[in-house]
Amino acid sequence: MQSRVASMDDVKDARPAALPPLQPQGRVFPTGMLKVFLGFLLLGVCLSAAGMYMARHTLAAAAPALFRPCLGAWGAAGAPPPPPPPPEGLERWTRGPDRVEHAMADGELLWRASFVPRVPGYPYRRVPKVAFMFLTRGPLPLAPLWERFFRGHDGLYSVYVHALPSYRANFTTDSVFYRRQIPSKVAEWGEMTMCDAERRLLANALLDISNEWFVLVSESCIPIFNFNTTYRYLQNSSQSFVMAFDDPGPYGRGRGGAHPATFGRGDITEEFLRRVQEGRTCLYNGQNSTMCFLFARKFAPSALEPLLELAPTVLGFG
């Protein structure tokens, strides 16, 4: 075979005419490698989204433990959170209502007040209280005297006031009568509505299981002994007391109005109060006693000042 040495011109002439002129070219990426890269990229995006979702919900659940507000319910920054409430026990069912206001109708109230334990005895230390139930038209003009009577005996008494629904008392927060006005209805003297009011008072007092004794008084009544004497008298008595008697005179069986006798400023003397305290003889637990009454009526608002003056020496409180 005869060899031939081609010249540069021959090489140029031998270049195929269909090929385009040579251009600068980059590096070609293999198709397989490109698919693998796209797969890893898609997987990374999915994992990143899942991680962000889990992190967000984990932080949201842990936020109360990890972050504290600078100001707010906890007070100053860095203050510890309030302690958790104690677990509920028997106290929840035995303590009296925190307030006397409620939305129960009379039928609901009487039904609720009829609850009574079936097991004798109490499985906890119980301090019995005296429920003082004031049946009044409105104001309590002798309230300052009662305030002195109750002073220093917290936990041994409860106060309930039944007044006209339209009446709103203005006692201060340190008064024993503050917010002690129960939901009421109109009660008229000499009508059955008076009995309804008394039942309403008694039912509200029965909501507190610590109330052991119940005293019904009006705005014109006063205590004639100190609280300790009154408490012991009720505590040791084997009887209940209802002041009801047959008076054949014009102010008893045959009277169309209220008893006209009212004691005012001029009636209040030491001799008068001593006579009220020890003026007769009666039976107490089967024994003769000169202590027959714990309360007296009817005292006008004008009697308040002399009563306050004589209370420390005669009534034993103040």
Short mmCIF file of C-alpha atoms in Angstrom, two decimals, residues 189 250-252 254-260 298:
data_model
loop_
_atom_site.label_atom_id
_atom_site.label_comp_id
_atom_site.label_asym_id
_atom_site.label_seq_id
_atom_site.Cartn_x
_atom_site.Cartn_y
_atom_site.Cartn_z
CA TRP A 189 -96.04 41.76 107.36
CA PRO A 250 -105.48 43.64 122.46
CA TYR A 251 -101.82 43.26 121.44
CA GLY A 252 -101.98 39.46 121.17
CA GLY A 254 -106.98 40.30 118.84
CA ARG A 255 -104.49 42.80 117.41
CA GLY A 256 -105.02 43.96 112.54
CA GLY A 257 -101.27 45.58 113.09
CA ALA A 258 -97.64 45.43 114.63
CA HIS A 259 -97.02 45.64 118.36
CA PRO A 260 -96.84 49.36 119.19
CA LYS A 298 -88.15 46.29 119.54
#
